[in-house]
mmCIF file of N, CA and C in Angstrom:
data_model
loop_
_atom_site.group_PDB
_atom_site.id
_atom_site.type_symbol
_atom_site.label_atom_id
_atom_site.label_comp_id
_atom_site.label_asym_id
_atom_site.label_seq_id
_atom_site.Cartn_x
_atom_site.Cartn_y
_atom_site.Cartn_z
ATOM 1 N N MET R 75 15.378 -11.049 -0.795
ATOM 2 C CA MET R 75 15.359 -10.530 -2.095
ATOM 3 C C MET R 75 14.079 -9.413 -1.912
ATOM 4 N N ALA R 76 13.150 -9.597 -1.016
ATOM 5 C CA ALA R 76 12.150 -8.665 -0.835
ATOM 6 C C ALA R 76 12.565 -7.406 -0.187
ATOM 7 N N ASP R 77 13.639 -7.517 0.656
ATOM 8 C CA ASP R 77 14.302 -6.453 1.255
ATOM 9 C C ASP R 77 14.891 -5.447 0.191
ATOM 10 N N HIS R 78 15.483 -6.078 -0.885
ATOM 11 C CA HIS R 78 16.028 -5.259 -1.961
ATOM 12 C C HIS R 78 15.021 -4.455 -2.657
ATOM 13 N N TYR R 79 13.825 -5.078 -2.965
ATOM 14 C CA TYR R 79 12.751 -4.288 -3.640
ATOM 15 C C TYR R 79 12.204 -3.166 -2.675
ATOM 16 N N LEU R 80 12.099 -3.580 -1.370
ATOM 17 C CA LEU R 80 11.488 -2.585 -0.442
ATOM 18 C C LEU R 80 12.474 -1.483 -0.329
ATOM 19 N N ASN R 81 13.842 -1.654 -0.292
ATOM 20 C CA ASN R 81 14.725 -0.639 -0.090
ATOM 21 C C ASN R 81 14.750 0.315 -1.398
ATOM 22 N N ALA R 82 14.539 -0.254 -2.573
ATOM 23 C CA ALA R 82 14.338 0.452 -3.837
ATOM 24 C C ALA R 82 13.207 1.426 -3.806
ATOM 25 N N VAL R 83 12.039 0.876 -3.256
ATOM 26 C CA VAL R 83 10.907 1.680 -3.194
ATOM 27 C C VAL R 83 11.135 2.764 -2.222
ATOM 28 N N THR R 84 11.653 2.412 -1.153
ATOM 29 C CA THR R 84 11.853 3.468 0.023
ATOM 30 C C THR R 84 12.786 4.580 -0.611
ATOM 31 N N GLU R 85 13.827 4.240 -1.286
ATOM 32 C CA GLU R 85 14.832 5.184 -1.726
ATOM 33 C C GLU R 85 13.992 6.131 -2.817
ATOM 34 N N THR R 86 13.093 5.491 -3.588
ATOM 35 C CA THR R 86 12.377 6.306 -4.580
ATOM 36 C C THR R 86 11.312 7.085 -4.204
ATOM 37 N N LEU R 87 10.493 6.517 -3.269
ATOM 38 C CA LEU R 87 9.250 7.032 -2.733
ATOM 39 C C LEU R 87 9.253 6.925 -1.201
ATOM 40 N N PRO R 88 10.128 7.738 -0.513
ATOM 41 C CA PRO R 88 10.262 7.565 0.944
ATOM 42 C C PRO R 88 8.995 7.712 1.674
ATOM 43 N N GLN R 89 8.146 8.597 1.288
ATOM 44 C CA GLN R 89 6.804 8.884 2.051
ATOM 45 C C GLN R 89 5.714 8.485 1.121
ATOM 46 N N ALA R 90 5.839 7.290 0.532
ATOM 47 C CA ALA R 90 4.794 6.930 -0.447
ATOM 48 C C ALA R 90 3.482 6.530 0.215
ATOM 49 N N ARG R 91 2.321 6.974 -0.559
ATOM 50 C CA ARG R 91 1.048 6.647 -0.084
ATOM 51 C C ARG R 91 0.651 5.364 -0.717
ATOM 52 N N ILE R 92 0.521 4.234 -0.013
ATOM 53 C CA ILE R 92 0.323 2.931 -0.567
ATOM 54 C C ILE R 92 -1.127 2.504 -0.219
ATOM 55 N N LEU R 93 -1.887 2.210 -1.265
ATOM 56 C CA LEU R 93 -3.306 1.694 -1.043
ATOM 57 C C LEU R 93 -3.262 0.159 -1.194
ATOM 58 N N ILE R 94 -3.666 -0.438 -0.109
ATOM 59 C CA ILE R 94 -3.734 -1.868 -0.052
ATOM 60 C C ILE R 94 -5.215 -2.298 -0.347
ATOM 61 N N VAL R 95 -5.575 -2.992 -1.440
ATOM 62 C CA VAL R 95 -6.821 -3.322 -1.650
ATOM 63 C C VAL R 95 -7.093 -4.876 -1.530
ATOM 64 N N ASP R 96 -7.853 -5.216 -0.566
ATOM 65 C CA ASP R 96 -8.208 -6.711 -0.427
ATOM 66 C C ASP R 96 -9.470 -6.727 0.450
ATOM 67 N N ASP R 97 -10.379 -7.698 0.113
ATOM 68 C CA ASP R 97 -11.582 -7.851 0.923
ATOM 69 C C ASP R 97 -11.305 -8.550 2.168
ATOM 70 N N MET R 98 -10.228 -9.116 2.376
ATOM 71 C CA MET R 98 -9.955 -9.895 3.625
ATOM 72 C C MET R 98 -9.081 -8.976 4.556
ATOM 73 N N ALA R 99 -9.533 -8.859 5.677
ATOM 74 C CA ALA R 99 -8.766 -7.920 6.765
ATOM 75 C C ALA R 99 -7.408 -8.581 7.100
ATOM 76 N N THR R 100 -7.456 -9.985 7.157
ATOM 77 C CA THR R 100 -6.072 -10.576 7.389
ATOM 78 C C THR R 100 -5.056 -10.442 6.407
ATOM 79 N N ASN R 101 -5.363 -10.459 5.193
ATOM 80 C CA ASN R 101 -4.573 -10.165 4.068
ATOM 81 C C ASN R 101 -3.991 -8.706 4.144
ATOM 82 N N ARG R 102 -4.824 -7.774 4.328
ATOM 83 C CA ARG R 102 -4.452 -6.367 4.505
ATOM 84 C C ARG R 102 -3.600 -6.226 5.670
ATOM 85 N N GLY R 103 -3.824 -6.921 6.846
ATOM 86 C CA GLY R 103 -2.934 -6.882 7.960
ATOM 87 C C GLY R 103 -1.500 -7.453 7.668
ATOM 88 N N LEU R 104 -1.453 -8.465 6.882
ATOM 89 C CA LEU R 104 -0.146 -9.028 6.728
ATOM 90 C C LEU R 104 0.680 -8.066 5.804
ATOM 91 N N VAL R 105 0.077 -7.489 4.903
ATOM 92 C CA VAL R 105 0.707 -6.461 3.967
ATOM 93 C C VAL R 105 1.191 -5.278 4.882
ATOM 94 N N LYS R 106 0.335 -4.847 5.747
ATOM 95 C CA LYS R 106 0.786 -3.658 6.635
ATOM 96 C C LYS R 106 1.780 -4.087 7.569
ATOM 97 N N ALA R 107 1.795 -5.341 8.018
ATOM 98 C CA ALA R 107 2.968 -5.751 8.876
ATOM 99 C C ALA R 107 4.230 -5.792 8.180
ATOM 100 N N VAL R 108 4.255 -6.210 6.968
ATOM 101 C CA VAL R 108 5.563 -6.259 6.147
ATOM 102 C C VAL R 108 6.009 -4.743 5.710
ATOM 103 N N LEU R 109 5.083 -3.917 5.373
ATOM 104 C CA LEU R 109 5.404 -2.529 5.066
ATOM 105 C C LEU R 109 5.464 -1.507 6.211
ATOM 106 N N GLY R 110 4.886 -1.994 7.310
ATOM 107 C CA GLY R 110 4.862 -1.068 8.462
ATOM 108 C C GLY R 110 6.262 -0.659 9.036
ATOM 109 N N SER R 111 7.305 -1.327 8.707
ATOM 110 C CA SER R 111 8.548 -0.995 9.222
ATOM 111 C C SER R 111 9.202 0.083 8.500
ATOM 112 N N VAL R 112 8.573 0.536 7.465
ATOM 113 C CA VAL R 112 9.124 1.628 6.546
ATOM 114 C C VAL R 112 8.144 2.801 6.699
ATOM 115 N N GLU R 113 8.589 4.045 6.519
ATOM 116 C CA GLU R 113 7.718 5.201 6.815
ATOM 117 C C GLU R 113 6.786 5.516 5.537
ATOM 118 N N PHE R 114 6.072 4.430 5.106
ATOM 119 C CA PHE R 114 4.992 4.597 4.150
ATOM 120 C C PHE R 114 3.712 4.997 4.780
ATOM 121 N N ILE R 115 2.924 5.805 4.053
ATOM 122 C CA ILE R 115 1.538 6.013 4.438
ATOM 123 C C ILE R 115 0.737 4.947 3.906
ATOM 124 N N LEU R 116 0.133 4.113 4.907
ATOM 125 C CA LEU R 116 -0.586 2.905 4.394
ATOM 126 C C LEU R 116 -2.088 3.135 4.447
ATOM 127 N N LEU R 117 -2.743 2.958 3.275
ATOM 128 C CA LEU R 117 -4.165 3.097 3.242
ATOM 129 C C LEU R 117 -4.805 1.755 2.950
ATOM 130 N N GLU R 118 -6.120 1.679 3.180
ATOM 131 C CA GLU R 118 -6.691 0.461 3.003
ATOM 132 C C GLU R 118 -7.923 0.624 2.327
ATOM 133 N N ALA R 119 -8.435 -0.350 1.386
ATOM 134 C CA ALA R 119 -9.708 -0.425 0.724
ATOM 135 C C ALA R 119 -10.141 -1.785 0.790
ATOM 136 N N VAL R 120 -11.475 -2.002 0.933
ATOM 137 C CA VAL R 120 -12.030 -3.391 1.151
ATOM 138 C C VAL R 120 -12.725 -3.948 -0.178
ATOM 139 N N SER R 121 -12.794 -3.012 -1.169
ATOM 140 C CA SER R 121 -13.397 -3.581 -2.359
ATOM 141 C C SER R 121 -12.962 -2.673 -3.584
ATOM 142 N N GLY R 122 -13.270 -3.035 -4.759
ATOM 143 C CA GLY R 122 -12.936 -2.357 -5.801
ATOM 144 C C GLY R 122 -13.625 -0.915 -5.895
ATOM 145 N N GLU R 123 -14.860 -0.842 -5.510
ATOM 146 C CA GLU R 123 -15.601 0.368 -5.412
ATOM 147 C C GLU R 123 -14.965 1.293 -4.315
ATOM 148 N N ASP R 124 -14.651 0.740 -3.207
ATOM 149 C CA ASP R 124 -13.886 1.508 -2.199
ATOM 150 C C ASP R 124 -12.567 2.024 -2.637
ATOM 151 N N ALA R 125 -11.880 1.181 -3.365
ATOM 152 C CA ALA R 125 -10.476 1.520 -3.918
ATOM 153 C C ALA R 125 -10.627 2.701 -4.881
ATOM 154 N N LEU R 126 -11.703 2.641 -5.813
ATOM 155 C CA LEU R 126 -11.800 3.849 -6.786
ATOM 156 C C LEU R 126 -12.138 5.086 -5.998
ATOM 157 N N ASP R 127 -13.000 5.051 -5.063
ATOM 158 C CA ASP R 127 -13.332 6.274 -4.145
ATOM 159 C C ASP R 127 -11.957 6.783 -3.584
ATOM 160 N N LYS R 128 -11.186 5.991 -3.019
ATOM 161 C CA LYS R 128 -9.968 6.404 -2.286
ATOM 162 C C LYS R 128 -8.946 6.759 -3.325
ATOM 163 N N ILE R 129 -8.882 6.168 -4.560
ATOM 164 C CA ILE R 129 -7.973 6.600 -5.506
ATOM 165 C C ILE R 129 -8.223 8.092 -5.927
ATOM 166 N N ALA R 130 -9.514 8.291 -6.125
ATOM 167 C CA ALA R 130 -9.926 9.718 -6.570
ATOM 168 C C ALA R 130 -9.688 10.760 -5.445
ATOM 169 N N THR R 131 -9.757 10.364 -4.175
ATOM 170 C CA THR R 131 -9.677 11.465 -3.161
ATOM 171 C C THR R 131 -8.234 11.502 -2.645
ATOM 172 N N LEU R 132 -7.572 10.317 -2.314
ATOM 173 C CA LEU R 132 -6.265 10.353 -1.697
ATOM 174 C C LEU R 132 -4.987 10.277 -2.621
ATOM 175 N N LYS R 133 -5.264 9.946 -3.864
ATOM 176 C CA LYS R 133 -4.163 9.963 -4.815
ATOM 177 C C LYS R 133 -2.980 9.154 -4.477
ATOM 178 N N PRO R 134 -3.200 7.825 -4.304
ATOM 179 C CA PRO R 134 -2.037 7.019 -3.669
ATOM 180 C C PRO R 134 -0.956 6.924 -4.869
ATOM 181 N N ASP R 135 0.369 6.760 -4.376
ATOM 182 C CA ASP R 135 1.397 6.586 -5.209
ATOM 183 C C ASP R 135 1.507 5.063 -5.795
ATOM 184 N N VAL R 136 1.194 4.261 -5.019
ATOM 185 C CA VAL R 136 1.291 2.747 -5.296
ATOM 186 C C VAL R 136 -0.072 2.064 -4.888
ATOM 187 N N ILE R 137 -0.551 1.158 -5.620
ATOM 188 C CA ILE R 137 -1.706 0.419 -5.344
ATOM 189 C C ILE R 137 -1.493 -1.073 -5.406
ATOM 190 N N LEU R 138 -1.618 -1.744 -4.395
ATOM 191 C CA LEU R 138 -1.398 -3.243 -4.266
ATOM 192 C C LEU R 138 -2.784 -3.866 -4.186
ATOM 193 N N LEU R 139 -3.081 -4.756 -5.251
ATOM 194 C CA LEU R 139 -4.240 -5.458 -5.317
ATOM 195 C C LEU R 139 -4.229 -6.856 -5.079
ATOM 196 N N ASP R 140 -5.307 -7.503 -4.551
ATOM 197 C CA ASP R 140 -5.131 -8.909 -4.353
ATOM 198 C C ASP R 140 -5.494 -9.701 -5.538
#
């Protein structure tokens, strides 16, 4: 089922900038491992403040929060 959603996002936003926000590096790594097989641009933030800074400058298309 996850593949279905991933395919839908890939078709809609093939070069999407995805910001992964989590204070745990392991969790960010897991998300990157799942999404890494697709040509997304994966960005990381380690805190809410870091995320706000990156949102303002990098303008991600999708934000994943823990």
